[in-house]
Each structure stands twice: as structure tokens, then as C-alpha cells.
Short mmCIF file of C-alpha atoms and ligand atoms in Angstrom, two decimals:
data_model
loop_
_atom_site.label_atom_id
_atom_site.label_comp_id
_atom_site.label_asym_id
_atom_site.label_seq_id
_atom_site.Cartn_x
_atom_site.Cartn_y
_atom_site.Cartn_z
CA MET U 234 15.81 15.60 7.36
CA LYS U 235 16.59 12.01 8.33
CA ILE U 236 13.61 9.66 8.11
CA THR U 237 13.63 6.25 9.80
CA LEU U 238 11.19 3.64 8.48
CA ILE U 239 10.17 0.73 10.72
CA LYS U 240 8.49 -2.62 10.07
CA PRO U 241 7.40 -3.98 13.49
CA SER U 242 7.57 -7.65 14.37
CA LEU U 243 4.76 -9.51 16.08
CA GLY U 244 6.56 -8.62 19.31
CA ASN U 245 8.35 -10.60 21.94
CA VAL U 246 8.07 -9.81 25.61
CA ILE U 247 11.56 -11.07 26.41
CA SER U 248 13.83 -9.62 23.77
CA GLY U 249 11.58 -6.89 22.37
CA TYR U 250 11.98 -8.23 18.87
CA ASN U 251 11.50 -11.51 17.20
CA ILE U 252 14.12 -12.94 14.82
CA ASN U 253 12.36 -14.51 11.89
CA ASP U 254 14.42 -16.01 9.12
CA GLY U 255 11.44 -16.33 6.75
CA SER U 256 10.61 -12.67 6.37
CA MET U 257 9.64 -10.99 3.14
CA GLU U 258 10.63 -7.50 2.07
CA PRO U 259 8.19 -4.86 3.38
CA LEU U 260 7.00 -3.38 0.08
CA GLN U 261 5.13 -0.44 1.66
CA LEU U 262 8.37 0.87 3.21
CA ALA U 263 10.19 0.68 -0.15
CA ILE U 264 7.31 2.65 -1.71
CA ILE U 265 7.64 5.27 1.04
CA ALA U 266 11.45 5.33 0.61
CA GLY U 267 10.84 5.98 -3.09
CA LEU U 268 8.83 9.09 -2.18
CA VAL U 269 11.68 10.63 -0.16
CA LYS U 270 13.37 13.45 -2.05
CA LYS U 271 17.02 14.44 -1.65
CA PRO U 272 18.60 15.97 0.41
CA ASP U 273 16.33 14.09 2.86
CA GLU U 274 17.81 10.76 3.89
CA VAL U 275 16.04 7.49 4.57
CA ILE U 276 16.98 4.38 6.53
CA MET U 277 14.88 1.30 7.35
CA TYR U 278 14.92 -1.12 10.29
CA ASP U 279 12.98 -4.36 10.26
CA ASP U 280 12.08 -5.38 13.81
CA ARG U 281 11.61 -8.97 12.57
CA LEU U 282 15.29 -9.22 11.62
CA GLU U 283 17.32 -6.80 13.72
CA PRO U 284 17.24 -4.73 16.88
CA ILE U 285 16.00 -1.15 16.45
CA PRO U 286 18.66 1.40 17.45
CA PHE U 287 16.34 3.73 19.36
CA ASP U 288 19.20 6.07 20.29
CA GLU U 289 20.43 6.61 16.71
CA LYS U 290 19.85 10.23 15.64
CA THR U 291 16.80 10.71 13.45
CA ASP U 292 14.27 13.48 12.76
CA LEU U 293 11.14 11.51 11.91
CA VAL U 294 10.02 7.91 12.41
CA CYS U 295 7.44 6.29 10.11
CA ILE U 296 6.00 2.94 11.22
CA THR U 297 3.81 0.66 9.10
CA VAL U 298 1.11 -1.02 11.19
CA ASP U 299 -1.05 -4.11 10.62
CA SER U 300 -3.49 -5.35 13.26
CA PHE U 301 -1.29 -8.33 14.08
CA ASN U 302 1.71 -6.11 14.96
CA ALA U 303 -0.12 -3.01 16.25
CA HIS U 304 0.77 -3.68 19.89
CA ARG U 305 4.49 -3.84 19.06
CA ALA U 306 4.20 -0.80 16.76
CA TYR U 307 2.78 1.24 19.65
CA GLU U 308 5.64 0.08 21.91
CA ILE U 309 8.21 1.17 19.30
CA SER U 310 6.43 4.50 18.86
CA ALA U 311 6.53 5.12 22.62
CA GLU U 312 10.31 4.47 22.70
CA PHE U 313 10.96 7.10 20.01
CA LYS U 314 8.51 9.60 21.48
CA LYS U 315 10.29 9.23 24.85
CA ARG U 316 13.42 10.45 23.04
CA GLY U 317 11.58 13.46 21.58
CA VAL U 318 11.36 12.09 18.02
CA LYS U 319 8.14 12.67 16.05
CA VAL U 320 6.35 9.46 15.00
CA ILE U 321 3.96 8.89 12.08
CA LEU U 322 1.87 5.73 11.88
CA GLY U 323 0.23 4.39 8.72
CA GLY U 324 -0.93 1.14 7.15
CA MET U 325 -3.94 -1.15 7.13
CA HIS U 326 -4.60 -1.13 10.90
CA VAL U 327 -4.27 2.63 11.23
CA SER U 328 -6.68 3.16 8.35
CA LEU U 329 -9.22 0.78 9.87
CA LEU U 330 -8.90 2.05 13.47
CA PRO U 331 -7.68 5.66 13.28
CA ASP U 332 -9.16 6.65 16.65
CA GLU U 333 -7.06 4.03 18.38
CA ALA U 334 -3.83 4.62 16.42
CA VAL U 335 -3.85 8.39 16.83
CA GLN U 336 -3.33 7.98 20.58
CA TYR U 337 0.09 6.45 19.95
CA ALA U 338 1.57 8.87 17.39
CA ASP U 339 2.16 12.50 16.57
CA SER U 340 0.36 11.94 13.26
CA ILE U 341 -1.43 9.17 11.44
CA VAL U 342 -2.05 8.53 7.75
CA VAL U 343 -5.35 7.01 6.66
CA GLY U 344 -5.00 5.45 3.21
CA ASP U 345 -2.02 5.38 0.85
CA ALA U 346 1.17 7.33 1.50
CA GLU U 347 1.72 8.50 -2.09
CA PRO U 348 -0.89 11.32 -2.35
CA ILE U 349 -0.10 13.00 0.99
CA TRP U 350 3.65 12.38 1.39
CA ASP U 351 4.98 15.75 0.20
CA GLN U 352 2.53 17.68 2.35
CA LEU U 353 3.34 15.53 5.39
CA ILE U 354 7.09 16.09 5.02
CA ASN U 355 6.68 19.85 4.50
CA ASP U 356 4.51 20.05 7.61
CA ALA U 357 7.05 18.00 9.59
CA LYS U 358 9.86 20.34 8.52
CA GLN U 359 7.86 23.36 9.70
CA ASN U 360 6.89 21.60 12.92
CA LYS U 361 3.23 21.86 11.90
CA LEU U 362 2.22 18.21 11.70
CA GLN U 363 -1.54 17.64 11.60
CA LYS U 364 -2.97 14.86 13.74
CA THR U 365 -4.50 13.01 10.75
CA TYR U 366 -3.78 12.93 7.03
CA SER U 367 -6.38 11.25 4.84
CA ALA U 368 -5.65 10.10 1.33
CA THR U 369 -8.30 9.13 -1.19
CA PHE U 370 -7.71 5.93 -3.15
CA GLY U 371 -6.47 6.99 -6.54
CA LEU U 372 -4.44 4.95 -9.01
CA PRO U 373 -2.04 2.80 -6.98
CA GLN U 374 1.59 3.98 -7.12
CA ASP U 375 0.72 6.36 -9.94
CA GLY U 376 4.20 7.09 -11.37
CA HIS U 377 5.82 6.09 -8.06
CA PHE U 378 8.41 3.34 -7.77
CA PRO U 379 9.77 1.57 -4.71
CA ASP U 380 13.33 2.22 -3.60
CA ARG U 381 14.46 -1.34 -2.88
CA SER U 382 17.96 -0.21 -1.87
CA ILE U 383 16.63 -0.06 1.73
CA PHE U 384 16.59 -3.89 1.71
CA LYS U 385 20.32 -4.18 1.03
CA GLY U 386 22.18 -6.39 3.50
CA LYS U 387 19.01 -7.67 5.17
CA LYS U 388 18.30 -11.36 4.92
CA TYR U 389 14.93 -11.53 3.21
CA LEU U 390 13.48 -14.46 1.31
CA PRO U 391 14.63 -14.34 -2.34
CA ILE U 392 11.31 -13.14 -3.76
CA SER U 393 10.34 -9.57 -4.64
CA LEU U 394 6.96 -8.20 -3.67
CA MET U 395 5.15 -5.89 -6.06
CA GLN U 396 1.60 -4.88 -6.84
CA PHE U 397 -0.44 -4.72 -10.01
CA SER U 398 -3.67 -3.66 -8.34
CA ARG U 399 -5.20 -2.77 -5.00
CA GLY U 400 -8.56 -3.81 -3.56
CA CYS U 401 -11.06 -6.36 -4.82
CA LYS U 402 -14.31 -6.29 -6.76
CA PHE U 403 -15.96 -8.63 -4.24
CA ASN U 404 -17.37 -7.53 -0.95
CA CYS U 405 -16.84 -10.35 1.55
CA THR U 406 -18.24 -9.22 4.86
CA PHE U 407 -15.31 -10.41 7.01
CA CYS U 408 -12.53 -9.13 4.76
CA SER U 409 -10.35 -6.23 5.90
CA VAL U 410 -9.38 -5.60 2.29
CA SER U 411 -12.95 -4.92 1.20
CA LYS U 412 -13.33 -2.52 4.18
CA PHE U 413 -9.94 -0.81 3.64
CA PHE U 414 -10.51 -0.19 -0.06
CA LYS U 415 -14.23 0.53 0.39
CA HIS U 416 -15.11 -2.34 -2.00
CA SER U 417 -13.18 -0.75 -4.82
CA HIS U 418 -10.49 -2.18 -7.08
CA LYS U 419 -7.89 -0.20 -9.01
CA CYS U 420 -5.11 -1.32 -11.34
CA ARG U 421 -1.74 0.35 -11.77
CA LYS U 422 -0.67 1.61 -15.15
CA ILE U 423 0.75 -1.39 -16.98
CA ASP U 424 3.77 0.60 -18.21
CA ASP U 425 4.61 1.40 -14.56
CA VAL U 426 4.49 -2.30 -13.64
CA LEU U 427 6.76 -3.23 -16.54
CA HIS U 428 9.14 -0.36 -15.80
CA GLU U 429 9.43 -1.49 -12.16
CA ILE U 430 10.29 -5.06 -13.18
CA GLU U 431 12.90 -3.83 -15.64
CA LYS U 432 14.38 -1.10 -13.40
CA ASP U 433 14.91 -3.44 -10.44
CA LYS U 434 15.71 -6.50 -12.61
CA LEU U 435 13.02 -8.53 -10.83
CA LYS U 436 13.02 -12.23 -11.70
CA THR U 437 10.95 -13.91 -8.98
CA ILE U 438 7.91 -11.93 -7.95
CA LEU U 439 5.05 -12.24 -5.49
CA PHE U 440 2.20 -10.08 -6.73
CA VAL U 441 0.62 -8.99 -3.45
CA ASP U 442 -2.76 -8.11 -5.02
CA ASP U 443 -5.50 -9.54 -2.85
CA ASN U 444 -7.30 -10.71 -5.94
CA MET U 445 -5.14 -10.51 -9.04
CA VAL U 446 -8.03 -11.49 -11.36
CA SER U 447 -10.39 -8.81 -10.09
CA ASN U 448 -10.15 -6.99 -13.44
CA LYS U 449 -9.57 -9.78 -15.96
CA LYS U 450 -9.45 -7.47 -18.97
CA GLU U 451 -6.56 -5.37 -17.60
CA LEU U 452 -4.81 -8.43 -16.23
CA LYS U 453 -4.79 -10.12 -19.64
CA ILE U 454 -3.05 -7.07 -21.11
CA LEU U 455 -0.41 -7.27 -18.38
CA LEU U 456 0.08 -11.04 -18.72
CA ARG U 457 0.69 -10.75 -22.47
CA GLU U 458 3.41 -8.18 -21.75
CA LEU U 459 4.97 -10.42 -19.08
CA ILE U 460 5.42 -13.45 -21.39
CA PRO U 461 8.66 -12.25 -23.06
CA LEU U 462 10.15 -11.17 -19.70
CA LYS U 463 10.36 -14.82 -18.56
CA ILE U 464 9.81 -14.08 -14.88
CA LYS U 465 8.53 -16.56 -12.27
CA ARG U 466 5.69 -15.28 -10.15
CA ALA U 467 3.11 -16.17 -7.54
CA SER U 468 -0.24 -14.53 -6.87
CA GLN U 469 -3.61 -14.73 -5.11
CA SER U 470 -6.86 -14.96 -7.08
CA SER U 471 -10.53 -15.79 -6.68
CA ILE U 472 -11.81 -19.09 -8.08
CA ASP U 473 -13.94 -17.44 -10.79
CA MET U 474 -10.72 -17.34 -12.81
CA ALA U 475 -11.30 -21.03 -13.53
CA LYS U 476 -14.17 -20.14 -15.87
CA ASP U 477 -11.88 -18.22 -18.20
CA LYS U 478 -9.65 -20.60 -20.20
CA GLU U 479 -7.88 -17.80 -22.06
CA LEU U 480 -6.92 -16.24 -18.73
CA LEU U 481 -5.67 -19.56 -17.34
CA LYS U 482 -3.48 -20.12 -20.38
CA LEU U 483 -2.07 -16.60 -20.14
CA MET U 484 -1.37 -17.15 -16.42
CA VAL U 485 0.66 -20.26 -17.26
CA ASP U 486 2.46 -18.76 -20.25
CA SER U 487 3.50 -15.66 -18.31
CA GLY U 488 5.40 -17.55 -15.60
CA CYS U 489 2.86 -18.44 -12.92
CA ALA U 490 4.63 -20.74 -10.48
CA GLY U 491 1.85 -20.76 -7.90
CA ASN U 492 -1.47 -19.18 -7.10
CA LEU U 493 -3.42 -19.08 -3.85
CA VAL U 494 -7.19 -19.48 -3.98
CA GLY U 495 -9.35 -18.95 -0.91
CA PHE U 496 -12.42 -21.11 -0.28
CA GLU U 497 -14.99 -20.18 2.31
CA SER U 498 -15.93 -23.82 2.56
CA ILE U 499 -15.94 -26.93 0.40
CA ASN U 500 -19.18 -28.03 2.05
CA ILE U 501 -22.11 -27.06 -0.17
CA ASN U 502 -24.50 -26.82 2.81
CA ASN U 503 -22.23 -24.28 4.49
CA LEU U 504 -21.94 -22.30 1.30
CA ALA U 505 -25.73 -22.24 0.94
CA THR U 506 -25.97 -20.26 4.17
CA HIS U 507 -24.34 -17.26 2.47
CA VAL U 508 -25.56 -15.23 -0.43
CA LYS U 509 -22.17 -13.86 -1.44
CA LEU U 510 -19.01 -15.65 -2.40
CA GLU U 511 -16.92 -15.44 0.74
CA THR U 512 -13.58 -16.78 1.72
CA TYR U 513 -12.90 -18.37 5.08
CA THR U 514 -10.00 -20.73 4.96
CA ILE U 515 -7.07 -20.19 2.71
CA LEU U 516 -6.11 -23.38 0.91
CA THR U 517 -3.33 -23.63 -1.57
CA CYS U 518 -4.82 -24.67 -4.84
CA PHE U 519 -2.73 -26.15 -7.57
CA LEU U 520 -5.19 -25.11 -10.18
CA ILE U 521 -2.54 -23.72 -12.48
CA ILE U 522 -0.36 -26.80 -12.19
CA ASN U 523 -3.34 -29.05 -12.96
CA TYR U 524 -4.24 -26.91 -15.90
CA THR U 525 -0.68 -27.13 -17.23
CA LYS U 526 -0.73 -30.93 -16.88
CA LYS U 527 -4.00 -31.19 -18.82
CA HIS U 528 -2.84 -28.98 -21.72
C1 LIG R 825 2.14 -10.02 1.22
C2 LIG R 825 1.32 -10.18 2.48
C3 LIG R 825 1.79 -11.07 3.44
C4 LIG R 825 3.14 -11.80 3.36
C5 LIG R 825 4.24 -11.08 4.13
C6 LIG R 825 4.59 -9.74 3.60
C7 LIG R 825 5.84 -9.19 4.26
N1 LIG R 825 6.44 -8.19 3.72
O1 LIG R 825 6.33 -9.68 5.25
C8 LIG R 825 2.76 -13.12 4.09
C9 LIG R 825 2.12 -14.06 3.09
C10 LIG R 825 3.90 -13.83 4.77
C11 LIG R 825 1.72 -12.58 5.07
C12 LIG R 825 1.48 -13.11 6.30
C13 LIG R 825 0.51 -12.64 7.17
N2 LIG R 825 -0.46 -11.72 6.87
CO1 LIG R 825 -0.43 -10.64 5.24
N3 LIG R 825 -0.66 -9.66 3.69
C14 LIG R 825 0.09 -9.49 2.65
C15 LIG R 825 -0.64 -8.58 1.63
C16 LIG R 825 -1.31 -9.48 0.61
C17 LIG R 825 0.19 -7.54 0.93
C18 LIG R 825 1.01 -6.61 1.83
C19 LIG R 825 1.60 -5.57 0.95
O2 LIG R 825 2.76 -5.61 0.60
N4 LIG R 825 0.75 -4.61 0.50
C20 LIG R 825 1.15 -3.57 -0.42
C21 LIG R 825 1.43 -2.28 0.32
C22 LIG R 825 2.02 -1.27 -0.65
O3 LIG R 825 0.19 -1.79 0.80
P1 LIG R 825 -0.01 -1.24 2.28
O4 LIG R 825 0.70 -2.06 3.26
O5 LIG R 825 -1.45 -1.02 2.50
O6 LIG R 825 0.75 0.19 2.26
C23 LIG R 825 0.22 1.39 1.72
C24 LIG R 825 -0.70 2.16 2.70
O7 LIG R 825 -1.34 1.35 3.67
C25 LIG R 825 0.19 3.20 3.30
N5 LIG R 825 1.07 2.84 4.42
C26 LIG R 825 1.42 1.64 4.90
N6 LIG R 825 2.26 1.77 5.93
C27 LIG R 825 2.47 3.09 6.11
C28 LIG R 825 3.25 3.78 7.03
C29 LIG R 825 3.28 5.17 6.98
C30 LIG R 825 4.10 5.91 7.98
C31 LIG R 825 2.55 5.87 5.98
C32 LIG R 825 2.63 7.34 5.90
C33 LIG R 825 1.76 5.16 5.07
C34 LIG R 825 1.72 3.79 5.14
O8 LIG R 825 1.02 3.54 2.19
C35 LIG R 825 1.40 2.32 1.53
C36 LIG R 825 1.73 2.61 0.09
O9 LIG R 825 0.59 2.99 -0.63
C37 LIG R 825 -1.68 -7.88 2.58
C38 LIG R 825 -2.95 -7.40 1.91
C39 LIG R 825 -2.81 -5.97 1.40
N7 LIG R 825 -3.61 -5.66 0.45
O10 LIG R 825 -2.02 -5.16 1.82
C40 LIG R 825 -1.92 -8.96 3.63
C41 LIG R 825 -2.31 -8.54 5.03
C42 LIG R 825 -1.46 -7.35 5.44
N8 LIG R 825 -1.95 -9.69 5.84
C43 LIG R 825 -2.77 -9.91 6.83
C44 LIG R 825 -2.61 -10.95 7.79
C45 LIG R 825 -3.74 -11.12 8.78
C46 LIG R 825 -1.46 -11.76 7.82
C47 LIG R 825 -1.12 -12.87 8.83
C48 LIG R 825 -1.37 -12.47 10.31
C49 LIG R 825 -1.92 -14.11 8.41
C50 LIG R 825 -1.85 -15.26 9.42
N9 LIG R 825 -2.96 -15.52 10.10
O11 LIG R 825 -0.80 -15.84 9.58
C51 LIG R 825 0.37 -13.16 8.55
C52 LIG R 825 1.33 -12.41 9.51
C53 LIG R 825 2.77 -12.60 9.14
C54 LIG R 825 3.72 -11.95 10.08
N10 LIG R 825 4.11 -12.63 11.14
O12 LIG R 825 4.17 -10.84 9.86
C55 LIG R 825 -3.91 -8.91 6.82
C56 LIG R 825 -3.79 -7.83 7.88
C57 LIG R 825 -5.14 -7.33 8.35
C58 LIG R 825 -5.03 -6.15 9.25
N11 LIG R 825 -6.17 -5.70 9.73
O13 LIG R 825 -3.99 -5.63 9.56
C59 LIG R 825 -3.84 -8.38 5.34
C60 LIG R 825 -4.34 -6.95 5.13
C61 LIG R 825 -4.66 -9.38 4.47
C62 LIG R 825 -6.16 -9.35 4.63
N12 LIG R 825 -6.86 -9.68 3.60
O14 LIG R 825 -6.76 -9.06 5.62
N13 LIG R 825 1.12 -11.47 4.54
S1 LIG R 826 -12.51 -12.29 -2.64
FE1 LIG R 826 -10.84 -12.28 -1.12
S2 LIG R 826 -9.90 -10.23 -1.24
FE2 LIG R 826 -11.89 -10.13 -2.27
S3 LIG R 826 -13.30 -9.35 -0.68
FE3 LIG R 826 -13.41 -11.62 -0.66
S4 LIG R 826 -11.90 -12.30 0.87
FE4 LIG R 826 -11.46 -10.13 0.38
#
């Protein structure tokens, strides 16, 4: 079976796709490519970088969908369906709005691909695809590794995306992450993270965790292991990290080149109107750099 993976662009009414020379590698598609077992074949097209060859022969199309590219994803799906190719949709938007997404696909996946992938492919081979596959949130990428060979030859920014954890311990009312992960937070096995860095010789990494410091105890174990690897990395974390000096030092020592912190507001009166810590505007905070300067 030949499987075609697609990352949609934001869409462009004139050309159908939108060339963007600042695109990052779509990690979710590499994770899915890593689930594909031989003799099945996998190929990936990134609508942000290249035209999609709709007429190329394929048996199954898998599209990753966020809310900001859902419209374009549905257009792409319609093109393949017109040609008689089965289309599966998955990703954050599909999981949040399954009733909408299911109208534009043969099947949808709610949740992570890893737990349901083998069943989905078997069903596709027997022409018995179910309308909806739902995966519970287990350990992220438990023993599964991305196949980054799908990125070869495509002009991505020179930074590798990977994840240490999924979800967040906070419960900000407006946040799609807290909805998607049902307010839960789960870390990967640390050995899996280290193996992935070593296997793919990753040197500059963006940890895509929504809140890397959500489980400080586990993170400290990881950071200690990262120190000898001498990688450079960026991440996103909540400001409560600033209370933990040991954590800040480990962040610096393990190659932190930048960290994003979100602030709901820097106006104390605005903050007082909310009970929970919530994030509204994302500001880049040079907390780590300041800490390094002071120590
Ligand atoms: C890294 C990142 C970016 C990077 C770009 C990444 C890239 N490759 O291009 C940057 C910083 C540039 C960015 C920008 C933006 N981002 Co962003 N980003 C992320 C982040 C933090 C990680 C994405 C990721 O790699 N996740 C890891 C993968 C493995 O997880 P996953 O996508 O959920 O995939 C799993 C499952 O969903 C499922 N799955 C996914 N797709 C499919 C497909 C099939 C067929 C199947 C079976 C399964 C499946 O299986 C996967 C493996 O387990 C997410 C938050 C998040 N937690 O995902 C936000 C997120 C996706 N971004 C978001 C937003 C809003 C944006 C912006 C619009 C922000 C803005 N206002 O400019 C821009 C849009 C950029 C653009 N034009 O494309 C929102 C989307 C919300 C939504 N409802 O869709 C998110 C969820 C953040 C949030 N807190 O709300 N982003
Ligand atoms: S701290 Fe950030 S990731 Fe966590 S729930 Fe709030 S906005 Fe979402």
C-alpha cells in the first residue's frame, strides 16, 4: 500500500498553495511515517513548500489538520476523493471538532495516531475503514520514533522538532491544548527521547511541548542527561519555572538557547480579574539569558 502524507498550507485562493520559506518540519507526519511498516510505502508532500501532485498514484492519503489550515485541508481532501482515493484526517482540529471534520473524509482519527495506526491500516487494506477512530492518551510516542527521511530534499528551517511531553498541568480556559489533552500532561520515556536524539544525530532542537516544565521532576532527569550531549535547544514553559533555581541552572547547562513564556497580561488589575493563571499574549522572555548573565 502506498500512503501519501500531507501538511496543508494556510491556503491561497490564487495558486492553491502558499510558498513559505520559513517552514518547520511537520513532526506529526514523521511520527506517522515511523509507524508505517514495510512493504507499505510512504511519501510526504508539504503544501507550504511544493505543489501537491494530485494525480500521482496512491492508495491512501493522510492529512494533518490544525484549525488555521482546516479549510485548505478540506480542499485537498476533496481533490483526492474526486480521484477515488481514500482520505484520513487527523490532528488537533479534527480531535476538537470531529463532527465537522468527518464530513470531509472517509475516516477521521481523534487523538494520537500511534495507538490506532495498525488497526486503521488493516481496515484500509480490507476496505473496511470505520468513520471514526478514537485513541486514548497514553504515553506519548511510547517506543515510537519519527522517520525524518520524509523531510529529505525539502527546504525546512535548520531546527529539528521533537517532543518530551504532551499536554499541560494547567487548565487555561481559552487554551486548545488543555481541551485537546483533557487537562492532562504526560512525559515520554527519557530513554526514548535520548535514543531519538542519538539516532537522528539531532543538534539543534525545538522541543514542541506546550509547557516543558509541567512536570519539573521528570524534566530535571532529562536535562541532566542532555548536558553531555551538548545540543542547542529552544522550548516553551510557564513562568512558575522562575521559582526553581535548580531547574533554571539545569536549563542553562543543558543547552537552552531560548525559551518562550506566555503572559496573560502584565497589568496586575487585569490579572486580578481571573482566578487561574492564564496566558493571553505570547511574549518572548529572555529569562534564561538574564539568568545566565547574573550567574
Ligand atoms: C511547533 C508549533 C508551531 C511551529 C510550526 C510547526 C511546524 N511544523 O510548522 C510555529 C511556532 C511556527 C507555529 C506557528 C503557528 N501555530 Co503552532 N504549534 C506548534 C506546537 C507547539 C507543536 C506542533 C507539534 O509538532 N506537535 C507534536 C505533534 C506530534 O502532535 P500533533 O500535531 O497533535 O500530532 C499527533 C496527533 O494529533 C495525531 N495526528 C496529527 N495529525 C494527524 C493526521 C492523521 C492522518 C492521523 C491519523 C493522526 C494525526 O497523531 C500525531 C502523533 O501523535 C502546537 C501545539 C501542540 N501541542 O501540538 C502548536 C499549535 C498547533 N499551533 C497553533 C497555532 C494557532 C499556530 C499559529 C496559527 C499561531 C499564530 N497565530 O500565528 C501559527 C501558524 C503557522 C502556520 N502558518 O502554519 C495551535 C493550533 C490550534 C488548533 N485548534 O488547531 C496549537 C495547537 C497551539 C495551541 N496552544 O493552541 N506552531
Ligand atoms: S499554561 Fe499554556 S499550555 Fe498550559 S493550559 Fe495555559 S495556555 Fe495552555
